[in-house]
PDB file of C-alpha atoms and ligand atoms in Angstrom:
ATOM      1  CA  MET A   1       0.020   0.196  -0.314  1.00  0.00           C
ATOM      2  CA  SER A   2       1.395   3.850  -0.474  1.00  0.00           C
ATOM      3  CA  SER A   3       2.626   5.692   2.276  1.00  0.00           C
ATOM      4  CA  SER A   4      -0.212   8.286   0.739  1.00  0.00           C
ATOM      5  CA  ALA A   5      -3.316   6.207   1.334  1.00  0.00           C
ATOM      6  CA  ARG A   6      -3.221   5.540   4.829  1.00  0.00           C
ATOM      7  CA  THR A   7      -1.877   9.190   6.210  1.00  0.00           C
ATOM      8  CA  ARG A   8      -3.541   9.954   8.953  1.00  0.00           C
ATOM      9  CA  SER A   9      -6.611  12.786   8.303  1.00  0.00           C
ATOM     10  CA  ALA A  10      -6.650  16.253   9.357  1.00  0.00           C
ATOM     11  CA  ALA A  11      -8.235  15.269  12.960  1.00  0.00           C
ATOM     12  CA  GLY A  12      -5.434  12.924  13.717  1.00  0.00           C
ATOM     13  CA  THR A  13      -7.588   9.402  14.010  1.00  0.00           C
ATOM     14  CA  ALA A  14      -5.975   5.879  13.101  1.00  0.00           C
ATOM     15  CA  TRP A  15      -6.130   4.893   9.951  1.00  0.00           C
ATOM     16  CA  PRO A  16      -9.186   1.758  10.225  1.00  0.00           C
ATOM     17  CA  ALA A  17      -8.977  -1.840   9.844  1.00  0.00           C
ATOM     18  CA  VAL A  18     -11.087  -4.879   9.100  1.00  0.00           C
ATOM     19  CA  MET A  19     -12.912  -7.375  11.675  1.00  0.00           C
ATOM     20  CA  GLY A  20     -14.740 -10.456  10.542  1.00  0.00           C
ATOM     21  CA  ALA A  21     -15.299 -13.007  12.242  1.00  0.00           C
ATOM     22  CA  ASN A  22     -15.541 -16.635  10.576  1.00  0.00           C
ATOM     23  CA  ASP A  23     -17.965 -19.057  11.980  1.00  0.00           C
ATOM     24  CA  VAL A  24     -17.935 -17.744  15.688  1.00  0.00           C
ATOM     25  CA  THR A  25     -19.633 -19.695  18.770  1.00  0.00           C
ATOM     26  CA  ILE A  26     -19.413 -17.720  21.906  1.00  0.00           C
ATOM     27  CA  GLY A  27     -20.834 -19.408  25.512  1.00  0.00           C
ATOM     28  CA  PHE A  28     -20.280 -19.355  29.210  1.00  0.00           C
ATOM     29  CA  GLY A  29     -19.850 -22.923  30.710  1.00  0.00           C
ATOM     30  CA  ALA A  30     -22.509 -24.500  29.169  1.00  0.00           C
ATOM     31  CA  ALA A  31     -24.569 -22.411  27.935  1.00  0.00           C
ATOM     32  CA  THR A  32     -24.822 -20.972  23.885  1.00  0.00           C
ATOM     33  CA  VAL A  33     -25.129 -18.221  23.580  1.00  0.00           C
ATOM     34  CA  MET A  34     -24.388 -16.761  20.380  1.00  0.00           C
ATOM     35  CA  SER A  35     -23.579 -19.637  17.218  1.00  0.00           C
ATOM     36  CA  ASP A  36     -21.872 -20.081  13.859  1.00  0.00           C
ATOM     37  CA  ILE A  37     -21.501 -15.967  13.453  1.00  0.00           C
ATOM     38  CA  THR A  38     -19.440 -15.496  10.880  1.00  0.00           C
ATOM     39  CA  VAL A  39     -19.924 -11.167   8.970  1.00  0.00           C
ATOM     40  CA  GLU A  40     -16.495  -9.216   7.847  1.00  0.00           C
ATOM     41  CA  PHE A  41     -17.440  -5.756   9.176  1.00  0.00           C
ATOM     42  CA  PRO A  42     -14.655  -3.498   5.380  1.00  0.00           C
ATOM     43  CA  ALA A  43     -12.195  -0.747   6.665  1.00  0.00           C
ATOM     44  CA  GLY A  44     -13.521   2.712   7.673  1.00  0.00           C
ATOM     45  CA  THR A  45     -17.828   1.597   7.379  1.00  0.00           C
ATOM     46  CA  VAL A  46     -20.506   2.011  10.376  1.00  0.00           C
ATOM     47  CA  THR A  47     -21.943  -1.573  11.082  1.00  0.00           C
ATOM     48  CA  ALA A  48     -24.746  -1.467  13.221  1.00  0.00           C
ATOM     49  CA  LEU A  49     -25.939  -4.556  14.910  1.00  0.00           C
ATOM     50  CA  VAL A  50     -30.054  -4.791  15.810  1.00  0.00           C
ATOM     51  CA  GLY A  51     -32.014  -7.429  17.281  1.00  0.00           C
ATOM     52  CA  PRO A  52     -34.569  -8.047  20.956  1.00  0.00           C
ATOM     53  CA  SER A  53     -32.264  -7.729  23.989  1.00  0.00           C
ATOM     54  CA  GLY A  54     -30.276 -10.690  25.519  1.00  0.00           C
ATOM     55  CA  SER A  55     -29.577 -11.357  21.583  1.00  0.00           C
ATOM     56  CA  GLY A  56     -26.380 -12.036  21.701  1.00  0.00           C
ATOM     57  CA  LYS A  57     -25.103  -8.420  20.525  1.00  0.00           C
ATOM     58  CA  THR A  58     -23.312  -7.571  23.864  1.00  0.00           C
ATOM     59  CA  THR A  59     -21.306 -10.848  24.285  1.00  0.00           C
ATOM     60  CA  PHE A  60     -20.189 -10.336  20.206  1.00  0.00           C
ATOM     61  CA  LEU A  61     -19.005  -6.745  20.765  1.00  0.00           C
ATOM     62  CA  ARG A  62     -17.026  -7.207  23.480  1.00  0.00           C
ATOM     63  CA  SER A  63     -15.436 -10.429  21.794  1.00  0.00           C
ATOM     64  CA  LEU A  64     -14.326  -8.512  19.534  1.00  0.00           C
ATOM     65  CA  ASN A  65     -11.675  -7.206  21.264  1.00  0.00           C
ATOM     66  CA  ARG A  66     -11.699  -9.646  23.937  1.00  0.00           C
ATOM     67  CA  MET A  67     -13.818  -8.263  26.845  1.00  0.00           C
ATOM     68  CA  ASN A  68     -14.491 -10.927  27.707  1.00  0.00           C
ATOM     69  CA  ASP A  69     -11.586 -12.587  28.739  1.00  0.00           C
ATOM     70  CA  LYS A  70     -11.668 -12.410  32.205  1.00  0.00           C
ATOM     71  CA  VAL A  71     -16.289 -13.386  32.281  1.00  0.00           C
ATOM     72  CA  ARG A  72     -16.598 -16.271  34.270  1.00  0.00           C
ATOM     73  CA  ASN A  73     -16.373 -19.538  32.692  1.00  0.00           C
ATOM     74  CA  PHE A  74     -16.569 -17.549  29.099  1.00  0.00           C
ATOM     75  CA  TRP A  75     -14.949 -19.443  25.707  1.00  0.00           C
ATOM     76  CA  LEU A  76     -14.982 -18.581  22.596  1.00  0.00           C
ATOM     77  CA  ARG A  77     -14.366 -21.042  18.842  1.00  0.00           C
ATOM     78  CA  GLY A  78     -14.109 -20.070  15.679  1.00  0.00           C
ATOM     79  CA  GLN A  79     -11.959 -17.186  14.936  1.00  0.00           C
ATOM     80  CA  ILE A  80     -12.262 -13.061  15.513  1.00  0.00           C
ATOM     81  CA  SER A  81      -9.625 -11.251  13.237  1.00  0.00           C
ATOM     82  CA  LEU A  82      -8.431  -7.896  12.925  1.00  0.00           C
ATOM     83  CA  ASP A  83      -6.656  -7.247   9.869  1.00  0.00           C
ATOM     84  CA  GLY A  84      -6.245 -11.534   9.094  1.00  0.00           C
ATOM     85  CA  VAL A  85      -5.152 -11.581  12.210  1.00  0.00           C
ATOM     86  CA  ASP A  86      -6.808 -14.108  14.772  1.00  0.00           C
ATOM     87  CA  ILE A  87      -7.758 -12.149  17.628  1.00  0.00           C
ATOM     88  CA  ASN A  88      -6.886 -14.742  20.162  1.00  0.00           C
ATOM     89  CA  GLY A  89      -3.636 -16.115  19.107  1.00  0.00           C
ATOM     90  CA  PRO A  90      -0.103 -16.371  20.886  1.00  0.00           C
ATOM     91  CA  ALA A  91       1.011 -13.386  19.675  1.00  0.00           C
ATOM     92  CA  VAL A  92      -1.989 -11.190  20.346  1.00  0.00           C
ATOM     93  CA  ASP A  93      -1.249  -9.388  23.302  1.00  0.00           C
ATOM     94  CA  PRO A  94      -5.297  -8.329  25.034  1.00  0.00           C
ATOM     95  CA  LEU A  95      -3.623  -4.610  25.538  1.00  0.00           C
ATOM     96  CA  VAL A  96      -2.115  -3.795  22.555  1.00  0.00           C
ATOM     97  CA  LEU A  97      -5.595  -5.042  21.209  1.00  0.00           C
ATOM     98  CA  ARG A  98      -7.883  -2.898  23.032  1.00  0.00           C
ATOM     99  CA  ARG A  99      -5.798   0.060  21.746  1.00  0.00           C
ATOM    100  CA  ARG A 100      -6.537  -0.622  18.423  1.00  0.00           C
ATOM    101  CA  VAL A 101      -9.954  -1.793  19.036  1.00  0.00           C
ATOM    102  CA  GLY A 102     -11.666   0.541  21.437  1.00  0.00           C
ATOM    103  CA  MET A 103     -14.686   0.683  23.035  1.00  0.00           C
ATOM    104  CA  VAL A 104     -17.657   2.938  24.681  1.00  0.00           C
ATOM    105  CA  PHE A 105     -20.326   1.377  27.430  1.00  0.00           C
ATOM    106  CA  GLN A 106     -24.291   2.483  27.236  1.00  0.00           C
ATOM    107  CA  ARG A 107     -23.046   4.333  30.564  1.00  0.00           C
ATOM    108  CA  PRO A 108     -20.693   6.918  30.422  1.00  0.00           C
ATOM    109  CA  ASN A 109     -17.504   6.039  32.540  1.00  0.00           C
ATOM    110  CA  PRO A 110     -14.741   8.311  33.276  1.00  0.00           C
ATOM    111  CA  PHE A 111     -12.047   7.452  35.695  1.00  0.00           C
ATOM    112  CA  PRO A 112     -11.892   9.045  39.201  1.00  0.00           C
ATOM    113  CA  MET A 113      -9.609  11.160  37.609  1.00  0.00           C
ATOM    114  CA  SER A 114      -9.072  14.353  36.241  1.00  0.00           C
ATOM    115  CA  ILE A 115     -10.888  15.209  32.725  1.00  0.00           C
ATOM    116  CA  GLN A 116      -6.999  15.818  31.223  1.00  0.00           C
ATOM    117  CA  ASP A 117      -6.734  12.717  32.812  1.00  0.00           C
ATOM    118  CA  ASN A 118      -9.606  10.721  31.635  1.00  0.00           C
ATOM    119  CA  ILE A 119      -8.373  12.196  27.736  1.00  0.00           C
ATOM    120  CA  VAL A 120      -4.475  11.195  28.451  1.00  0.00           C
ATOM    121  CA  ALA A 121      -5.281   7.376  30.325  1.00  0.00           C
ATOM    122  CA  GLY A 122      -4.595   5.505  27.573  1.00  0.00           C
ATOM    123  CA  VAL A 123      -2.067   7.899  25.706  1.00  0.00           C
ATOM    124  CA  LYS A 124       0.612   7.537  29.173  1.00  0.00           C
ATOM    125  CA  ALA A 125      -0.094   4.201  29.835  1.00  0.00           C
ATOM    126  CA  HIS A 126       1.062   2.502  25.881  1.00  0.00           C
ATOM    127  CA  LYS A 127       3.468   5.837  26.191  1.00  0.00           C
ATOM    128  CA  MET A 128       2.354   7.101  23.551  1.00  0.00           C
ATOM    129  CA  ALA A 129       3.473  10.290  23.464  1.00  0.00           C
ATOM    130  CA  LYS A 130       6.088  12.772  25.958  1.00  0.00           C
ATOM    131  CA  ARG A 131       4.092  14.388  29.199  1.00  0.00           C
ATOM    132  CA  SER A 132       4.977  18.070  27.656  1.00  0.00           C
ATOM    133  CA  GLU A 133       2.486  16.986  24.848  1.00  0.00           C
ATOM    134  CA  LEU A 134      -0.300  15.897  26.935  1.00  0.00           C
ATOM    135  CA  ARG A 135      -2.168  19.258  27.451  1.00  0.00           C
ATOM    136  CA  ASP A 136      -2.194  19.578  23.325  1.00  0.00           C
ATOM    137  CA  ILE A 137      -3.391  15.711  23.128  1.00  0.00           C
ATOM    138  CA  ALA A 138      -6.483  16.180  25.505  1.00  0.00           C
ATOM    139  CA  GLU A 139      -7.408  19.619  23.525  1.00  0.00           C
ATOM    140  CA  THR A 140      -6.936  18.729  20.331  1.00  0.00           C
ATOM    141  CA  GLN A 141      -8.996  15.119  21.312  1.00  0.00           C
ATOM    142  CA  LEU A 142     -11.680  17.758  23.180  1.00  0.00           C
ATOM    143  CA  ALA A 143     -11.892  20.542  20.199  1.00  0.00           C
ATOM    144  CA  GLU A 144     -12.726  16.469  17.876  1.00  0.00           C
ATOM    145  CA  VAL A 145     -15.657  15.788  20.220  1.00  0.00           C
ATOM    146  CA  GLY A 146     -16.702  19.460  20.411  1.00  0.00           C
ATOM    147  CA  LEU A 147     -15.679  19.610  24.428  1.00  0.00           C
ATOM    148  CA  TRP A 148     -13.262  22.173  24.772  1.00  0.00           C
ATOM    149  CA  SER A 149     -15.393  25.186  25.218  1.00  0.00           C
ATOM    150  CA  ALA A 150     -16.886  23.340  27.743  1.00  0.00           C
ATOM    151  CA  VAL A 151     -14.337  22.145  29.459  1.00  0.00           C
ATOM    152  CA  ALA A 152     -11.253  24.521  28.217  1.00  0.00           C
ATOM    153  CA  ASP A 153     -11.515  26.064  31.650  1.00  0.00           C
ATOM    154  CA  ARG A 154     -11.812  23.085  34.104  1.00  0.00           C
ATOM    155  CA  LEU A 155      -8.960  20.514  32.634  1.00  0.00           C
ATOM    156  CA  ASP A 156      -8.036  19.852  36.613  1.00  0.00           C
ATOM    157  CA  ASP A 157     -12.252  19.504  37.121  1.00  0.00           C
ATOM    158  CA  SER A 158     -13.634  15.808  37.827  1.00  0.00           C
ATOM    159  CA  PRO A 159     -15.578  15.109  34.972  1.00  0.00           C
ATOM    160  CA  PHE A 160     -18.431  13.635  36.779  1.00  0.00           C
ATOM    161  CA  ARG A 161     -19.469  17.577  37.488  1.00  0.00           C
ATOM    162  CA  LEU A 162     -20.382  17.197  33.828  1.00  0.00           C
ATOM    163  CA  SER A 163     -24.273  16.253  32.458  1.00  0.00           C
ATOM    164  CA  GLY A 164     -24.514  12.486  31.068  1.00  0.00           C
ATOM    165  CA  GLY A 165     -23.715  13.659  27.719  1.00  0.00           C
ATOM    166  CA  GLN A 166     -20.844  15.319  28.304  1.00  0.00           C
ATOM    167  CA  GLN A 167     -19.539  12.034  29.765  1.00  0.00           C
ATOM    168  CA  GLN A 168     -20.064   9.852  26.948  1.00  0.00           C
ATOM    169  CA  LEU A 169     -18.323  12.231  24.830  1.00  0.00           C
ATOM    170  CA  LEU A 170     -15.668  12.697  27.468  1.00  0.00           C
ATOM    171  CA  CYS A 171     -15.789   8.864  27.225  1.00  0.00           C
ATOM    172  CA  LEU A 172     -15.448   8.546  23.972  1.00  0.00           C
ATOM    173  CA  ALA A 173     -12.496  11.603  23.905  1.00  0.00           C
ATOM    174  CA  ARG A 174     -10.846   9.019  26.338  1.00  0.00           C
ATOM    175  CA  ALA A 175     -11.320   6.296  23.247  1.00  0.00           C
ATOM    176  CA  LEU A 176     -10.059   8.421  20.083  1.00  0.00           C
ATOM    177  CA  ALA A 177      -6.788   9.759  21.848  1.00  0.00           C
ATOM    178  CA  VAL A 178      -5.359   6.611  21.714  1.00  0.00           C
ATOM    179  CA  LYS A 179      -5.900   6.148  17.824  1.00  0.00           C
ATOM    180  CA  PRO A 180      -7.742   3.144  17.334  1.00  0.00           C
ATOM    181  CA  GLU A 181      -8.239   1.238  14.110  1.00  0.00           C
ATOM    182  CA  VAL A 182     -11.934  -0.288  15.101  1.00  0.00           C
ATOM    183  CA  LEU A 183     -13.953   1.707  17.576  1.00  0.00           C
ATOM    184  CA  LEU A 184     -16.693  -0.481  19.010  1.00  0.00           C
ATOM    185  CA  LEU A 185     -20.170   1.529  20.736  1.00  0.00           C
ATOM    186  CA  ASP A 186     -22.508  -0.146  22.532  1.00  0.00           C
ATOM    187  CA  GLU A 187     -25.392   1.287  22.749  1.00  0.00           C
ATOM    188  CA  PRO A 188     -23.766   4.859  23.425  1.00  0.00           C
ATOM    189  CA  THR A 189     -26.818   6.950  23.536  1.00  0.00           C
ATOM    190  CA  SER A 190     -29.179   4.522  25.126  1.00  0.00           C
ATOM    191  CA  SER A 191     -29.402   7.105  28.859  1.00  0.00           C
ATOM    192  CA  LEU A 192     -28.428  10.499  26.880  1.00  0.00           C
ATOM    193  CA  ASP A 193     -31.130  12.902  26.356  1.00  0.00           C
ATOM    194  CA  PRO A 194     -31.343  14.590  22.147  1.00  0.00           C
ATOM    195  CA  ARG A 195     -28.789  16.965  22.214  1.00  0.00           C
ATOM    196  CA  SER A 196     -25.787  14.727  23.205  1.00  0.00           C
ATOM    197  CA  THR A 197     -27.633  11.942  21.252  1.00  0.00           C
ATOM    198  CA  GLU A 198     -26.726  14.196  17.415  1.00  0.00           C
ATOM    199  CA  ALA A 199     -23.709  15.032  18.995  1.00  0.00           C
ATOM    200  CA  VAL A 200     -22.590  11.675  19.435  1.00  0.00           C
ATOM    201  CA  GLU A 201     -24.385  10.978  16.032  1.00  0.00           C
ATOM    202  CA  GLU A 202     -22.605  13.760  14.189  1.00  0.00           C
ATOM    203  CA  LEU A 203     -19.382  12.320  15.668  1.00  0.00           C
ATOM    204  CA  VAL A 204     -19.743   8.983  14.968  1.00  0.00           C
ATOM    205  CA  ARG A 205     -20.091  10.485  11.412  1.00  0.00           C
ATOM    206  CA  ARG A 206     -16.685  12.170  10.849  1.00  0.00           C
ATOM    207  CA  LEU A 207     -15.021   9.170  11.956  1.00  0.00           C
ATOM    208  CA  THR A 208     -15.899   7.726   9.254  1.00  0.00           C
ATOM    209  CA  PRO A 209     -13.568   6.517   6.674  1.00  0.00           C
ATOM    210  CA  ASP A 210     -10.658   7.050   9.024  1.00  0.00           C
ATOM    211  CA  LEU A 211     -12.338   4.636  11.966  1.00  0.00           C
ATOM    212  CA  THR A 212     -13.770   1.248  11.243  1.00  0.00           C
ATOM    213  CA  VAL A 213     -17.418   1.507  13.495  1.00  0.00           C
ATOM    214  CA  ILE A 214     -19.182  -1.430  14.984  1.00  0.00           C
ATOM    215  CA  ILE A 215     -22.491   0.236  17.007  1.00  0.00           C
ATOM    216  CA  VAL A 216     -25.603  -1.623  19.028  1.00  0.00           C
ATOM    217  CA  THR A 217     -28.195   0.629  19.016  1.00  0.00           C
ATOM    218  CA  HIS A 218     -31.643  -0.554  20.003  1.00  0.00           C
ATOM    219  CA  ASN A 219     -32.617   2.999  18.190  1.00  0.00           C
ATOM    220  CA  LEU A 220     -33.599   1.481  14.639  1.00  0.00           C
ATOM    221  CA  GLU A 221     -33.664   5.263  13.017  1.00  0.00           C
ATOM    222  CA  GLN A 222     -30.424   6.012  14.337  1.00  0.00           C
ATOM    223  CA  ALA A 223     -29.427   2.574  12.256  1.00  0.00           C
ATOM    224  CA  ARG A 224     -30.620   3.611   9.873  1.00  0.00           C
ATOM    225  CA  ARG A 225     -29.050   7.408  10.141  1.00  0.00           C
ATOM    226  CA  LEU A 226     -25.663   6.103  11.030  1.00  0.00           C
ATOM    227  CA  SER A 227     -24.627   2.927   9.409  1.00  0.00           C
ATOM    228  CA  ASP A 228     -23.643   1.652   5.872  1.00  0.00           C
ATOM    229  CA  SER A 229     -24.465  -2.188   6.918  1.00  0.00           C
ATOM    230  CA  THR A 230     -27.113  -3.718   9.613  1.00  0.00           C
ATOM    231  CA  ILE A 231     -26.595  -7.130  11.458  1.00  0.00           C
ATOM    232  CA  PHE A 232     -29.371  -8.389  12.824  1.00  0.00           C
ATOM    233  CA  PHE A 233     -29.424 -10.558  15.298  1.00  0.00           C
ATOM    234  CA  TYR A 234     -32.002 -12.658  17.348  1.00  0.00           C
ATOM    235  CA  GLU A 235     -31.789 -15.960  20.217  1.00  0.00           C
ATOM    236  CA  GLY A 236     -27.808 -15.502  19.120  1.00  0.00           C
ATOM    237  CA  ARG A 237     -28.110 -15.626  15.211  1.00  0.00           C
ATOM    238  CA  LEU A 238     -26.767 -13.794  12.875  1.00  0.00           C
ATOM    239  CA  VAL A 239     -30.160 -13.758  11.192  1.00  0.00           C
ATOM    240  CA  GLU A 240     -29.346 -11.517   8.151  1.00  0.00           C
ATOM    241  CA  THR A 241     -26.711  -8.783   7.183  1.00  0.00           C
ATOM    242  CA  GLY A 242     -26.381  -6.881   4.127  1.00  0.00           C
ATOM    243  CA  PRO A 243     -25.961  -3.045   2.991  1.00  0.00           C
ATOM    244  CA  THR A 244     -28.732  -1.030   5.732  1.00  0.00           C
ATOM    245  CA  VAL A 245     -31.302   0.534   2.900  1.00  0.00           C
ATOM    246  CA  ASP A 246     -31.714  -3.264   1.841  1.00  0.00           C
ATOM    247  CA  LEU A 247     -32.528  -4.230   4.953  1.00  0.00           C
ATOM    248  CA  PHE A 248     -34.754  -1.712   5.927  1.00  0.00           C
ATOM    249  CA  GLU A 249     -36.697  -1.655   2.615  1.00  0.00           C
ATOM    250  CA  ARG A 250     -36.399  -5.191   1.519  1.00  0.00           C
ATOM    251  CA  PRO A 251     -35.411  -7.473   4.058  1.00  0.00           C
ATOM    252  CA  GLN A 252     -35.058 -11.815   3.622  1.00  0.00           C
ATOM    253  CA  ARG A 253     -36.516 -12.543   6.601  1.00  0.00           C
ATOM    254  CA  PRO A 254     -39.695 -12.776   7.950  1.00  0.00           C
ATOM    255  CA  GLU A 255     -38.503 -12.246  11.106  1.00  0.00           C
ATOM    256  CA  THR A 256     -36.065  -9.303  10.419  1.00  0.00           C
ATOM    257  CA  ALA A 257     -39.482  -7.778   8.828  1.00  0.00           C
ATOM    258  CA  ARG A 258     -40.843  -7.868  11.902  1.00  0.00           C
ATOM    259  CA  TYR A 259     -38.409  -6.448  14.297  1.00  0.00           C
ATOM    260  CA  LEU A 260     -37.558  -3.802  11.816  1.00  0.00           C
ATOM    261  CA  GLY A 261     -41.687  -3.045  11.150  1.00  0.00           C
ATOM    262  CA  GLY A 262     -41.109  -2.727  15.653  1.00  0.00           C
ATOM    263  CA  ALA A 263     -42.311  -6.007  16.722  1.00  0.00           C
ATOM    264  CA  VAL A 264     -40.890  -6.681  20.149  1.00  0.00           C
ATOM    265  CA  ASN A 265     -41.068 -10.336  19.778  1.00  0.00           C
ATOM    266  CA  PRO A 266     -39.894 -10.689  16.343  1.00  0.00           C
ATOM    267  CA  GLY A 267     -40.329 -14.160  16.071  1.00  0.00           C
ATOM    268  CA  ALA A 268     -44.125 -14.317  17.104  1.00  0.00           C
ATOM    269  CA  ASP A 269     -46.016 -14.667  13.906  1.00  0.00           C
ATOM    270  CA  ARG A 270     -48.701 -11.475  14.624  1.00  0.00           C
TER     271      ARG A 270
HETATM  272  N1  ADP B 301     -21.257 -13.515  32.228  1.00  0.00           N
HETATM  273  C1  ADP B 301     -22.525 -13.626  31.612  1.00  0.00           C
HETATM  274  N2  ADP B 301     -22.948 -15.882  32.218  1.00  0.00           N
HETATM  275  C2  ADP B 301     -23.806 -16.580  30.957  1.00  0.00           C
HETATM  276  N3  ADP B 301     -24.455 -15.939  30.483  1.00  0.00           N
HETATM  277  C3  ADP B 301     -24.841 -15.040  30.042  1.00  0.00           C
HETATM  278  C4  ADP B 301     -23.603 -13.619  30.689  1.00  0.00           C
HETATM  279  N4  ADP B 301     -23.089 -12.391  29.551  1.00  0.00           N
HETATM  280  C5  ADP B 301     -24.673 -12.750  29.258  1.00  0.00           C
HETATM  281  N5  ADP B 301     -24.849 -14.094  29.104  1.00  0.00           N
HETATM  282  C6  ADP B 301     -25.673 -13.881  28.585  1.00  0.00           C
HETATM  283  O1  ADP B 301     -26.352 -14.058  26.673  1.00  0.00           O
HETATM  284  C7  ADP B 301     -27.358 -13.844  26.744  1.00  0.00           C
HETATM  285  C8  ADP B 301     -27.236 -12.273  25.318  1.00  0.00           C
HETATM  286  O2  ADP B 301     -27.359 -11.508  26.652  1.00  0.00           O
HETATM  287  P1  ADP B 301     -26.144 -10.205  26.435  1.00  0.00           P
HETATM  288  O3  ADP B 301     -24.839 -10.632  24.874  1.00  0.00           O
HETATM  289  O4  ADP B 301     -26.021  -9.041  26.926  1.00  0.00           O
HETATM  290  O5  ADP B 301     -27.331 -10.142  24.829  1.00  0.00           O
HETATM  291  P2  ADP B 301     -27.633  -8.207  24.516  1.00  0.00           P
HETATM  292  O6  ADP B 301     -26.236  -7.622  24.306  1.00  0.00           O
HETATM  293  O7  ADP B 301     -27.585  -8.932  23.180  1.00  0.00           O
HETATM  294  O8  ADP B 301     -29.217  -7.794  24.640  1.00  0.00           O
HETATM  295  C9  ADP B 301     -28.548 -13.341  27.289  1.00  0.00           C
HETATM  296  O9  ADP B 301     -28.793 -14.385  27.417  1.00  0.00           O
HETATM  297  C10 ADP B 301     -27.728 -13.474  28.339  1.00  0.00           C
HETATM  298  O10 ADP B 301     -27.977 -14.235  29.647  1.00  0.00           O
HETATM  299 MG1   MG B 302     -26.391  -5.142  25.025  1.00  0.00          MG
END
């Protein structure tokens, strides 16, 4: 690949990576919660994961950066790959993997430290910058998520006095500060007001194609607005996947049609 093809964007974000799952089955102890998942997340695109509660979206998402490793009785068969490399292979350090594949959760989880220290926590842990550069990095990242003007004069304050929406943007800034190649978002706006939701959506839109984004959402309009592709999970199976427009306008499977049409229980005939 030519060097220009991998030049970082003006915003300084990363270059995107392709993730894939090949025949992945996941469980906890005797229970199998995801079966035979094969899917590819093309570099630089947004993929939405949708489906009723309990269909396995979070479990699957957390397996993409090995967040389940320490969960009791967790097991996984099949391959999950990042740019063609099995992320569960012996050569992969989970900490390095999680720098490359970042994650933001449903509830904002700022660390109990100052706003600036939150943003640069990963940068420091991975020794990605000199001490003298940290403040500038904090400013750049906060500006990228649209928080700079709100917090410019309180970088040393606790993040816990920020609004929920601002805290979530802070967590996004923290995730982006380590230049991930893939960003995993698990219902990132479900606890936010409409205005903060819009801010997060706007940011996600700006992140591609520099980043590969995989977002779990219960908000079907959000999936439609934001994603290039959609995957519909139901009861631990990948029922249908395709370009978002196709899935919403011409679903091939009756369960998909029912769920995207607003049914709470897509398995039941009406
Ligand atoms: N740590 C765990 N131990 C046992 N079962 C779990 C664990 N985490 C999730 N599950 C089960 O896996 C299934 C899928 O859950 P989850 O991935 O949270 O679904 P979703 O995010 O789609 O709501 C559920 O039946 C849930 O009870
Ligand atoms: Mg979930």
